[in-house]
mmCIF file of C-alpha atoms and ligand atoms in Angstrom:
data_model
loop_
_atom_site.group_PDB
_atom_site.id
_atom_site.type_symbol
_atom_site.label_atom_id
_atom_site.label_comp_id
_atom_site.label_asym_id
_atom_site.label_seq_id
_atom_site.Cartn_x
_atom_site.Cartn_y
_atom_site.Cartn_z
ATOM 1 C CA MET A 1 132.394 66.467 100.371
ATOM 2 C CA SER A 2 130.676 65.858 103.738
ATOM 3 C CA GLN A 3 127.114 67.050 104.128
ATOM 4 C CA LYS A 4 128.263 69.801 106.392
ATOM 5 C CA THR A 5 130.987 71.026 103.903
ATOM 6 C CA ARG A 6 128.549 71.039 101.042
ATOM 7 C CA PHE A 7 126.133 73.019 103.206
ATOM 8 C CA VAL A 8 128.680 75.652 103.998
ATOM 9 C CA ALA A 9 129.673 75.783 100.233
ATOM 10 C CA LEU A 10 126.207 76.262 99.236
ATOM 11 C CA LEU A 11 125.672 78.923 101.757
ATOM 12 C CA ALA A 12 128.928 80.747 100.576
ATOM 13 C CA ALA A 13 127.719 80.522 96.953
ATOM 14 C CA GLY A 14 124.345 81.814 97.855
ATOM 15 C CA ALA A 15 125.797 84.648 99.792
ATOM 16 C CA LEU A 16 128.044 85.520 96.841
ATOM 17 C CA ALA A 17 124.983 85.587 94.417
ATOM 18 C CA VAL A 18 123.203 87.845 96.649
ATOM 19 C CA SER A 19 125.931 90.178 97.073
ATOM 20 C CA MET A 20 126.616 90.116 93.398
ATOM 21 C CA SER A 21 122.994 90.764 92.695
ATOM 22 C CA ALA A 22 123.192 93.697 95.040
ATOM 23 C CA CYS A 23 126.183 95.163 93.244
ATOM 24 C CA SER A 24 125.173 94.332 89.678
ATOM 25 C CA GLY A 25 125.209 97.326 87.574
ATOM 26 C CA ALA A 26 124.889 99.797 90.336
ATOM 27 C CA PRO A 27 127.377 102.541 89.665
ATOM 28 C CA GLY A 28 130.789 100.977 89.798
ATOM 29 C CA GLY A 29 130.018 98.162 92.036
ATOM 30 C CA ALA A 30 128.519 100.222 94.797
ATOM 31 C CA THR A 31 125.446 98.531 96.279
ATOM 32 C CA ALA A 32 122.134 99.350 94.965
ATOM 33 C CA ALA A 33 121.316 100.323 98.523
ATOM 34 C CA ASP A 34 123.883 102.953 98.357
ATOM 35 C CA CYS A 35 122.538 104.135 95.092
ATOM 36 C CA ASN A 36 119.097 105.267 96.238
ATOM 37 C CA VAL A 37 118.402 108.761 94.553
ATOM 38 C CA GLY A 38 115.692 111.319 94.963
ATOM 39 C CA ILE A 39 115.496 113.660 91.964
ATOM 40 C CA THR A 40 113.369 116.830 92.233
ATOM 41 C CA MET A 41 112.888 119.103 89.145
ATOM 42 C CA PRO A 42 111.046 122.355 89.185
ATOM 43 C CA THR A 43 108.259 122.050 86.501
ATOM 44 C CA ARG A 44 107.030 119.988 83.360
ATOM 45 C CA SER A 45 106.078 123.257 81.770
ATOM 46 C CA LEU A 46 109.594 123.671 80.207
ATOM 47 C CA GLU A 47 110.930 120.883 77.767
ATOM 48 C CA ARG A 48 114.333 120.968 79.278
ATOM 49 C CA TRP A 49 113.337 119.784 82.718
ATOM 50 C CA ILE A 50 111.361 117.059 81.372
ATOM 51 C CA ASN A 51 114.392 115.945 79.330
ATOM 52 C CA ASP A 52 116.839 116.511 82.369
ATOM 53 C CA GLY A 53 114.751 114.356 84.742
ATOM 54 C CA GLU A 54 113.952 111.658 82.286
ATOM 55 C CA GLN A 55 117.472 111.175 81.061
ATOM 56 C CA LEU A 56 119.007 111.019 84.442
ATOM 57 C CA GLN A 57 116.411 108.710 85.757
ATOM 58 C CA ALA A 58 116.970 106.280 82.799
ATOM 59 C CA LYS A 59 120.695 106.207 83.398
ATOM 60 C CA LEU A 60 120.276 105.473 87.079
ATOM 61 C CA LYS A 61 117.733 102.803 86.416
ATOM 62 C CA GLU A 62 120.000 101.195 83.991
ATOM 63 C CA ALA A 63 122.462 100.957 86.737
ATOM 64 C CA THR A 64 119.889 99.283 89.002
ATOM 65 C CA CYS A 65 119.745 102.284 91.341
ATOM 66 C CA THR A 66 116.600 103.142 93.139
ATOM 67 C CA VAL A 67 115.069 106.311 91.555
ATOM 68 C CA ASP A 68 112.333 108.657 92.674
ATOM 69 C CA LEU A 69 111.742 111.504 90.080
ATOM 70 C CA GLN A 70 109.280 114.335 91.082
ATOM 71 C CA TYR A 71 108.276 117.632 89.339
ATOM 72 C CA ALA A 72 106.887 120.349 91.511
ATOM 73 C CA ASP A 73 104.597 122.403 89.097
ATOM 74 C CA ASP A 74 106.951 125.539 90.053
ATOM 75 C CA LYS A 75 105.492 125.403 93.635
ATOM 76 C CA VAL A 76 108.053 125.689 96.463
ATOM 77 C CA ASP A 77 106.043 124.002 99.034
ATOM 78 C CA GLN A 78 105.126 121.069 96.765
ATOM 79 C CA GLN A 79 109.037 120.610 96.168
ATOM 80 C CA ILE A 80 109.722 120.705 99.928
ATOM 81 C CA SER A 81 107.344 117.950 100.574
ATOM 82 C CA GLN A 82 108.571 115.864 97.748
ATOM 83 C CA ILE A 83 112.106 116.109 99.185
ATOM 84 C CA GLN A 84 110.712 115.237 102.729
ATOM 85 C CA ASN A 85 109.126 112.203 101.040
ATOM 86 C CA GLN A 86 112.326 111.066 99.442
ATOM 87 C CA ILE A 87 114.208 111.629 102.624
ATOM 88 C CA ALA A 88 111.680 109.366 104.536
ATOM 89 C CA GLY A 89 111.718 106.930 101.660
ATOM 90 C CA GLY A 90 115.427 106.171 102.344
ATOM 91 C CA ALA A 91 117.108 108.272 99.741
ATOM 92 C CA LYS A 92 120.888 108.465 100.099
ATOM 93 C CA ILE A 93 121.515 111.092 97.630
ATOM 94 C CA LEU A 94 119.248 113.922 96.527
ATOM 95 C CA VAL A 95 119.521 115.720 93.297
ATOM 96 C CA ILE A 96 117.631 118.999 93.394
ATOM 97 C CA ALA A 97 116.964 121.630 90.687
ATOM 98 C CA SER A 98 115.543 124.096 92.997
ATOM 99 C CA ILE A 99 112.563 126.569 92.374
ATOM 100 C CA ASP A 100 113.502 129.144 95.040
ATOM 101 C CA GLY A 101 117.168 128.734 95.706
ATOM 102 C CA THR A 102 116.902 130.149 99.128
ATOM 103 C CA ALA A 103 113.870 128.097 100.521
ATOM 104 C CA LEU A 104 115.194 124.773 101.205
ATOM 105 C CA GLY A 105 117.364 125.377 104.287
ATOM 106 C CA PRO A 106 115.124 123.487 106.748
ATOM 107 C CA VAL A 107 114.554 120.377 104.591
ATOM 108 C CA LEU A 108 118.262 120.130 103.866
ATOM 109 C CA GLU A 109 119.037 120.146 107.566
ATOM 110 C CA GLU A 110 116.724 117.103 107.995
ATOM 111 C CA ALA A 111 118.813 115.566 105.143
ATOM 112 C CA ALA A 112 122.108 116.244 106.692
ATOM 113 C CA LYS A 113 120.901 114.488 109.998
ATOM 114 C CA GLN A 114 120.429 111.317 107.847
ATOM 115 C CA LYS A 115 123.812 111.790 106.239
ATOM 116 C CA ILE A 116 122.299 112.180 102.851
ATOM 117 C CA LYS A 117 124.545 113.912 100.182
ATOM 118 C CA VAL A 118 122.884 116.764 98.274
ATOM 119 C CA ILE A 119 123.736 117.811 94.589
ATOM 120 C CA ALA A 120 122.319 121.050 93.445
ATOM 121 C CA TYR A 121 121.345 120.508 89.816
ATOM 122 C CA ASP A 122 121.534 123.355 87.370
ATOM 123 C CA ARG A 123 120.424 126.041 89.831
ATOM 124 C CA LEU A 124 122.545 126.710 93.144
ATOM 125 C CA ILE A 125 120.677 126.222 96.515
ATOM 126 C CA ASN A 126 121.436 129.374 98.615
ATOM 127 C CA LYS A 127 122.015 129.934 102.366
ATOM 128 C CA SER A 128 122.450 126.346 103.404
ATOM 129 C CA PRO A 129 125.605 124.533 104.460
ATOM 130 C CA ASN A 130 124.026 121.324 103.514
ATOM 131 C CA VAL A 131 124.799 121.382 99.870
ATOM 132 C CA ASP A 132 127.705 119.079 98.858
ATOM 133 C CA TYR A 133 128.105 119.648 95.122
ATOM 134 C CA TYR A 134 126.849 121.806 92.286
ATOM 135 C CA ALA A 135 126.590 120.636 88.734
ATOM 136 C CA THR A 136 125.548 123.251 86.005
ATOM 137 C CA PHE A 137 126.617 124.969 82.813
ATOM 138 C CA ASP A 138 128.692 128.068 83.141
ATOM 139 C CA ASN A 139 125.904 130.485 83.666
ATOM 140 C CA TYR A 140 127.784 133.707 83.461
ATOM 141 C CA LYS A 141 129.022 132.358 80.070
ATOM 142 C CA VAL A 142 125.646 131.902 78.936
ATOM 143 C CA GLY A 143 124.998 135.667 79.343
ATOM 144 C CA THR A 144 128.342 136.420 77.823
ATOM 145 C CA LEU A 145 127.449 134.523 74.818
ATOM 146 C CA GLN A 146 124.006 136.459 74.494
ATOM 147 C CA GLY A 147 125.647 139.807 74.960
ATOM 148 C CA THR A 148 128.468 139.155 72.609
ATOM 149 C CA PHE A 149 126.189 137.770 69.944
ATOM 150 C CA LEU A 150 124.158 141.088 70.069
ATOM 151 C CA LYS A 151 127.347 143.303 70.156
ATOM 152 C CA GLU A 152 128.771 141.584 67.138
ATOM 153 C CA GLN A 153 125.659 141.144 65.191
ATOM 154 C CA LEU A 154 124.564 144.643 65.666
ATOM 155 C CA LYS A 155 128.082 145.879 65.090
ATOM 156 C CA LEU A 156 127.873 148.041 68.241
ATOM 157 C CA ASP A 157 131.419 149.193 67.830
ATOM 158 C CA SER A 158 130.999 150.728 64.576
ATOM 159 C CA ALA A 159 127.157 151.624 64.686
ATOM 160 C CA THR A 160 126.467 155.153 63.659
ATOM 161 C CA THR A 161 122.783 155.411 64.645
ATOM 162 C CA PRO A 162 121.456 154.510 67.941
ATOM 163 C CA ILE A 163 119.550 151.184 68.041
ATOM 164 C CA ASN A 164 116.385 150.650 69.995
ATOM 165 C CA PHE A 165 116.776 147.877 72.438
ATOM 166 C CA GLU A 166 115.012 146.186 75.282
ATOM 167 C CA ALA A 167 116.254 143.854 78.013
ATOM 168 C CA PHE A 168 114.682 141.161 80.089
ATOM 169 C CA ALA A 169 116.093 139.031 83.136
ATOM 170 C CA GLY A 170 114.931 135.633 84.387
ATOM 171 C CA SER A 171 113.045 134.748 87.453
ATOM 172 C CA PRO A 172 114.144 136.819 90.703
ATOM 173 C CA ASP A 173 114.202 133.610 92.799
ATOM 174 C CA ASP A 174 116.505 131.714 90.484
ATOM 175 C CA ASN A 175 120.327 132.192 91.303
ATOM 176 C CA ASN A 176 121.246 131.598 87.724
ATOM 177 C CA ALA A 177 119.247 134.436 86.452
ATOM 178 C CA LYS A 178 121.635 136.807 88.066
ATOM 179 C CA PHE A 179 124.540 135.224 86.367
ATOM 180 C CA PHE A 180 122.846 135.134 83.004
ATOM 181 C CA PHE A 181 122.163 138.793 83.375
ATOM 182 C CA SER A 182 125.575 139.903 84.645
ATOM 183 C CA GLY A 183 127.265 138.035 81.752
ATOM 184 C CA ALA A 184 125.197 139.846 79.176
ATOM 185 C CA TRP A 185 125.125 143.212 80.966
ATOM 186 C CA ASP A 186 128.791 143.362 81.333
ATOM 187 C CA VAL A 187 129.041 143.388 77.419
ATOM 188 C CA LEU A 188 126.123 145.591 76.690
ATOM 189 C CA LEU A 189 125.840 148.196 79.569
ATOM 190 C CA PRO A 190 128.799 150.129 78.165
ATOM 191 C CA TYR A 191 126.882 150.615 74.845
ATOM 192 C CA VAL A 192 123.676 151.622 76.849
ATOM 193 C CA THR A 193 125.968 154.250 78.721
ATOM 194 C CA LYS A 194 127.514 155.463 75.365
ATOM 195 C CA GLY A 195 124.113 155.738 73.788
ATOM 196 C CA THR A 196 124.691 153.153 71.004
ATOM 197 C CA LEU A 197 121.947 151.163 72.609
ATOM 198 C CA VAL A 198 118.845 153.307 73.541
ATOM 199 C CA VAL A 199 116.291 151.699 75.834
ATOM 200 C CA PRO A 200 112.810 153.620 75.094
ATOM 201 C CA SER A 201 111.125 151.802 78.094
ATOM 202 C CA GLY A 202 113.854 153.030 80.424
ATOM 203 C CA LYS A 203 114.135 149.580 81.779
ATOM 204 C CA ALA A 204 117.842 149.424 81.759
ATOM 205 C CA PRO A 205 119.465 148.533 84.988
ATOM 206 C CA LYS A 206 122.375 150.897 86.095
ATOM 207 C CA SER A 207 124.183 147.872 87.522
ATOM 208 C CA ASN A 208 124.206 144.203 87.419
ATOM 209 C CA ASP A 209 122.852 144.191 91.132
ATOM 210 C CA GLU A 210 119.541 145.878 89.856
ATOM 211 C CA TRP A 211 118.647 142.940 87.507
ATOM 212 C CA THR A 212 115.563 141.975 89.593
ATOM 213 C CA THR A 213 113.890 144.985 88.614
ATOM 214 C CA ILE A 214 113.488 143.613 85.080
ATOM 215 C CA GLY A 215 113.018 139.846 86.167
ATOM 216 C CA ILE A 216 110.194 137.933 84.877
ATOM 217 C CA PRO A 217 108.733 135.777 87.803
ATOM 218 C CA GLY A 218 108.660 132.016 87.176
ATOM 219 C CA TRP A 219 110.348 132.386 83.730
ATOM 220 C CA LYS A 220 106.614 132.497 82.401
ATOM 221 C CA SER A 221 106.206 133.184 78.724
ATOM 222 C CA ASP A 222 102.736 134.769 79.385
ATOM 223 C CA LYS A 223 104.378 137.356 81.782
ATOM 224 C CA SER A 224 107.074 138.259 79.361
ATOM 225 C CA GLN A 225 104.545 138.657 76.616
ATOM 226 C CA ALA A 226 102.476 140.948 78.891
ATOM 227 C CA GLU A 227 105.681 142.881 79.748
ATOM 228 C CA MET A 228 106.579 143.240 76.161
ATOM 229 C CA ASP A 229 103.038 144.304 75.330
ATOM 230 C CA ASN A 230 103.265 147.151 77.816
ATOM 231 C CA ARG A 231 106.720 148.313 76.687
ATOM 232 C CA LEU A 232 105.690 148.467 72.951
ATOM 233 C CA SER A 233 102.232 150.172 73.619
ATOM 234 C CA SER A 234 103.813 152.864 76.075
ATOM 235 C CA ASN A 235 107.137 153.489 74.365
ATOM 236 C CA TYR A 236 106.895 152.731 70.619
ATOM 237 C CA ALA A 237 104.394 155.134 69.400
ATOM 238 C CA GLY A 238 104.638 156.943 65.872
ATOM 239 C CA GLY A 239 106.298 154.117 64.053
ATOM 240 C CA LYS A 240 109.303 153.599 66.462
ATOM 241 C CA LYS A 241 110.567 150.072 66.238
ATOM 242 C CA VAL A 242 112.415 147.915 68.761
ATOM 243 C CA GLN A 243 115.500 146.589 66.889
ATOM 244 C CA ALA A 244 117.069 144.197 69.519
ATOM 245 C CA VAL A 245 115.880 142.262 72.674
ATOM 246 C CA LEU A 246 118.045 140.518 75.270
ATOM 247 C CA SER A 247 115.923 137.524 76.293
ATOM 248 C CA PRO A 248 117.751 135.211 78.790
ATOM 249 C CA ASN A 249 116.105 132.158 77.738
ATOM 250 C CA ASP A 250 113.698 130.454 75.182
ATOM 251 C CA SER A 251 110.420 130.452 77.360
ATOM 252 C CA LEU A 252 110.786 134.363 77.738
ATOM 253 C CA ALA A 253 111.709 134.604 74.018
ATOM 254 C CA ILE A 254 108.482 132.867 73.129
ATOM 255 C CA GLY A 255 106.398 135.472 74.818
ATOM 256 C CA ILE A 256 108.274 138.198 73.375
ATOM 257 C CA GLU A 257 107.891 136.916 69.925
ATOM 258 C CA ALA A 258 104.174 136.483 70.506
ATOM 259 C CA SER A 259 103.815 140.071 71.576
ATOM 260 C CA LEU A 260 105.912 141.305 68.569
ATOM 261 C CA LYS A 261 103.627 139.276 66.266
ATOM 262 C CA SER A 262 100.515 140.854 67.722
ATOM 263 C CA ALA A 263 101.970 144.315 67.326
ATOM 264 C CA GLY A 264 102.421 143.607 63.636
ATOM 265 C CA TYR A 265 106.149 143.141 63.384
ATOM 266 C CA LYS A 266 107.254 141.042 60.367
ATOM 267 C CA VAL A 267 110.292 138.790 59.661
ATOM 268 C CA GLY A 268 112.279 140.339 56.898
ATOM 269 C CA THR A 269 111.015 143.904 57.359
ATOM 270 C CA ASP A 270 111.174 145.119 60.876
ATOM 271 C CA TRP A 271 111.606 141.984 63.143
ATOM 272 C CA PRO A 272 114.183 142.600 65.828
ATOM 273 C CA MET A 273 117.207 140.429 66.820
ATOM 274 C CA ILE A 274 116.172 138.282 69.726
ATOM 275 C CA THR A 275 118.428 136.024 72.037
ATOM 276 C CA GLY A 276 117.356 132.915 73.988
ATOM 277 C CA GLN A 277 118.786 129.885 75.799
ATOM 278 C CA ASP A 278 117.900 126.017 75.979
ATOM 279 C CA GLY A 279 117.268 124.934 72.397
ATOM 280 C CA ASP A 280 113.659 124.194 72.983
ATOM 281 C CA LYS A 281 111.746 122.821 70.041
ATOM 282 C CA ALA A 282 109.433 125.854 69.573
ATOM 283 C CA ASN A 283 112.405 128.119 69.690
ATOM 284 C CA VAL A 284 114.401 126.233 67.129
ATOM 285 C CA LYS A 285 111.439 126.415 64.867
ATOM 286 C CA ALA A 286 111.524 130.173 65.491
ATOM 287 C CA ILE A 287 115.241 130.429 64.709
ATOM 288 C CA LEU A 288 114.498 128.492 61.496
ATOM 289 C CA ALA A 289 111.664 130.837 60.709
ATOM 290 C CA GLY A 290 113.908 133.819 61.358
ATOM 291 C CA GLU A 291 111.974 135.042 64.392
ATOM 292 C CA GLN A 292 114.816 134.264 66.900
ATOM 293 C CA ALA A 293 118.423 134.865 66.129
ATOM 294 C CA MET A 294 119.965 132.426 68.306
ATOM 295 C CA THR A 295 119.780 130.118 71.443
ATOM 296 C CA VAL A 296 122.451 129.257 73.969
ATOM 297 C CA TRP A 297 122.468 125.490 73.800
ATOM 298 C CA LYS A 298 123.139 123.604 77.040
ATOM 299 C CA ASP A 299 123.422 119.795 76.032
ATOM 300 C CA THR A 300 121.407 118.620 79.109
ATOM 301 C CA ARG A 301 122.530 114.959 78.211
ATOM 302 C CA LYS A 302 125.990 116.100 79.264
ATOM 303 C CA LEU A 303 124.730 117.691 82.578
ATOM 304 C CA GLY A 304 122.962 114.294 83.300
ATOM 305 C CA ASP A 305 126.253 112.261 82.607
ATOM 306 C CA ARG A 306 128.240 114.536 84.951
ATOM 307 C CA VAL A 307 125.641 114.127 87.786
ATOM 308 C CA PHE A 308 125.486 110.402 87.187
ATOM 309 C CA GLN A 309 129.225 110.338 87.572
ATOM 310 C CA MET A 310 128.968 112.491 90.833
ATOM 311 C CA ILE A 311 126.578 109.884 91.973
ATOM 312 C CA GLN A 312 128.762 107.074 91.285
ATOM 313 C CA GLN A 313 131.721 108.601 93.094
ATOM 314 C CA ILE A 314 129.634 109.345 95.930
ATOM 315 C CA SER A 315 128.154 105.782 96.231
ATOM 316 C CA LYS A 316 131.624 104.359 95.942
ATOM 317 C CA GLY A 317 133.124 106.793 98.567
ATOM 318 C CA GLU A 318 135.369 108.337 95.962
ATOM 319 C CA LYS A 319 136.590 111.770 95.722
ATOM 320 C CA VAL A 320 133.893 113.695 93.582
ATOM 321 C CA GLU A 321 135.423 115.377 90.663
ATOM 322 C CA VAL A 322 134.702 119.259 90.336
ATOM 323 C CA ASN A 323 136.349 121.936 88.251
ATOM 324 C CA ASP A 324 135.413 125.117 90.054
ATOM 325 C CA GLU A 325 135.885 125.850 93.601
ATOM 326 C CA LYS A 326 135.568 129.672 93.713
ATOM 327 C CA THR A 327 132.502 131.048 91.627
ATOM 328 C CA TYR A 328 129.444 129.599 93.515
ATOM 329 C CA ASN A 329 129.374 131.022 96.996
ATOM 330 C CA ASN A 330 125.775 130.157 98.355
ATOM 331 C CA GLY A 331 125.995 132.618 101.177
ATOM 332 C CA VAL A 332 127.292 130.088 103.637
ATOM 333 C CA LYS A 333 130.096 128.411 101.670
ATOM 334 C CA VAL A 334 131.512 128.069 98.276
ATOM 335 C CA VAL A 335 129.818 124.944 96.778
ATOM 336 C CA PRO A 336 132.394 122.636 94.834
ATOM 337 C CA SER A 337 131.035 122.840 91.320
ATOM 338 C CA PHE A 338 131.392 121.157 87.936
ATOM 339 C CA LEU A 339 130.703 123.738 85.163
ATOM 340 C CA LEU A 340 130.043 122.617 81.590
ATOM 341 C CA GLU A 341 130.262 124.715 78.472
ATOM 342 C CA PRO A 342 127.191 126.331 76.779
ATOM 343 C CA GLU A 343 127.416 127.034 73.058
ATOM 344 C CA VAL A 344 125.694 129.444 70.594
ATOM 345 C CA VAL A 345 123.188 127.685 68.085
ATOM 346 C CA THR A 346 122.024 129.947 65.014
ATOM 347 C CA LYS A 347 120.110 128.984 62.054
ATOM 348 C CA ASP A 348 123.088 127.492 60.140
ATOM 349 C CA LEU A 349 124.034 125.418 63.210
ATOM 350 C CA VAL A 350 120.782 123.719 63.909
ATOM 351 C CA GLN A 351 121.470 120.672 61.776
ATOM 352 C CA SER A 352 125.038 120.161 62.764
ATOM 353 C CA LYS A 353 124.703 120.875 66.434
ATOM 354 C CA LEU A 354 121.024 119.959 67.447
ATOM 355 C CA ILE A 355 119.987 117.390 64.906
ATOM 356 C CA ASP A 356 123.194 115.468 64.048
ATOM 357 C CA SER A 357 124.020 115.102 67.826
ATOM 358 C CA GLY A 358 120.455 113.571 68.467
ATOM 359 C CA PHE A 359 119.434 116.260 70.820
ATOM 360 C CA LEU A 360 116.310 116.979 68.652
ATOM 361 C CA LYS A 361 114.779 114.951 65.839
ATOM 362 C CA ALA A 362 114.586 116.707 62.488
ATOM 363 C CA SER A 363 110.874 116.086 62.474
ATOM 364 C CA ASP A 364 110.548 117.921 65.849
ATOM 365 C CA VAL A 365 111.467 121.181 64.170
ATOM 366 C CA GLY A 366 109.859 120.558 60.883
ATOM 367 C CA LEU A 367 113.001 119.682 58.916
HETATM 368 C C1 BGC B 401 117.886 127.195 83.673
HETATM 369 C C2 BGC B 401 117.569 127.633 82.258
HETATM 370 C C3 BGC B 401 116.041 127.653 82.060
HETATM 371 C C4 BGC B 401 115.285 128.493 83.201
HETATM 372 C C5 BGC B 401 113.938 128.442 83.262
HETATM 373 C C6 BGC B 401 117.258 128.203 84.463
HETATM 374 O O1 BGC B 401 117.621 127.999 85.858
HETATM 375 O O2 BGC B 401 119.331 127.324 83.949
HETATM 376 O O3 BGC B 401 118.015 126.710 81.292
HETATM 377 O O4 BGC B 401 115.654 128.291 80.860
HETATM 378 O O5 BGC B 401 115.776 128.049 84.409
HETATM 379 O O6 BGC B 401 113.455 127.136 83.621
#
C-alpha cells in the first residue's frame, strides 16, 4: 500500500469510527445529534411525575441520547422558561407534561421555528398548532372505571335506600381532569338524578361541562382536605355520614381521607368508599388498610416506553405510530395520539398487579 493509499484508508476508517460512535445506541441508528430531547414535568410533589421523568431519562441515556429533564414546581412560568432553555440548548424533540394546557402557545411557536418536534406527555397541550403527538392513558376510561366501580360496589341498580355521596374533580387547568370527570359522571349522574345517590353538599354538577365548579386547583391534597372539611362540617350534622366519594386521583384521595380521619370516621364502621388514580405508595398503603377502595393504575413505565418509541421514530424520520386520531382536539387540531389502557387495582390485586410487575416494592407498602 502506498503511503497515500494508507493515509486515505486510515482517514476512511476514522470517519467510519466517528460515524459509528455517533450512531451507537442512539435510537435505531439515528445520530445522537438527532436524539437531543428536552423533558419537562410539572412537579416533584407527586410520585408519578418523578417516576415518569426518571424512567424516560434513563431509557434515553441508555440509547446515548442527550437529555435534559426539568421539573417546574407546578409553576407555569417556570415551565415556560425551562422549555425556552431547552430550545436554546439545541433540543430536537420536546416532551412536555404541561401544568396549564393552554399556556404554552408562544413558546411552542419558537419551537416550531426551529423545527423541533413536540410530544405532549400524559396531558394534552391546548390551543396550539405546534403539538405533533400526544401519548397518554385513555383518560375518559380512567373516569369510567372509577364510576363503574362505585356503581357496582354500591349496587346502585338495586339500592333501596339513598346513599350519601360527594364528588371531586381535578385541577381546572388540566385537560385530563375534564375527561376523568366526564367518564365517571356519565356513569354516576343518572343515579344522582334518580336520587339513588344524594349529595348533601349540593356540589353535583348538572352536566359534565360544569366540572370545574368542583375542581381542586393544582391537584393539591391540602385543598381537597380543606374542601372535605367544609363539606362535612356544613352538611353532615346530626350523625349524617358520607358513604361514598368520587376522588379523581390519589393526591386528592389522601386529603379526603385525612379529613375523614379528623372528623372521626373509622374503617370497618362508617368509613366511606373512596376512589383514586395512580397507585401512589401512600394510597396503596391506604388500600391495604381499607381506607381507599381502589386506584386506577396507569403503568407509567408503559407510557415511557411508548414515548421512547415515538422519539425513535421521529429521530429516524419514520412514521410515528398512533392509535387514536379523533378524540383529542386541542382547539386548533386533532392531535394524533397513542392511548394506553388504565386498570383498576383493589386490595386483592396489589400483589399481582403492582408488586409482581415490579411497579412497587413490597417493602414500599409495608408488605
Ligand atoms: C395525571 C394524573 C395525576 C394528576 C395530578 C393528571 O394529569 O394524568 O395521573 O394524578 O395529573 O398530577
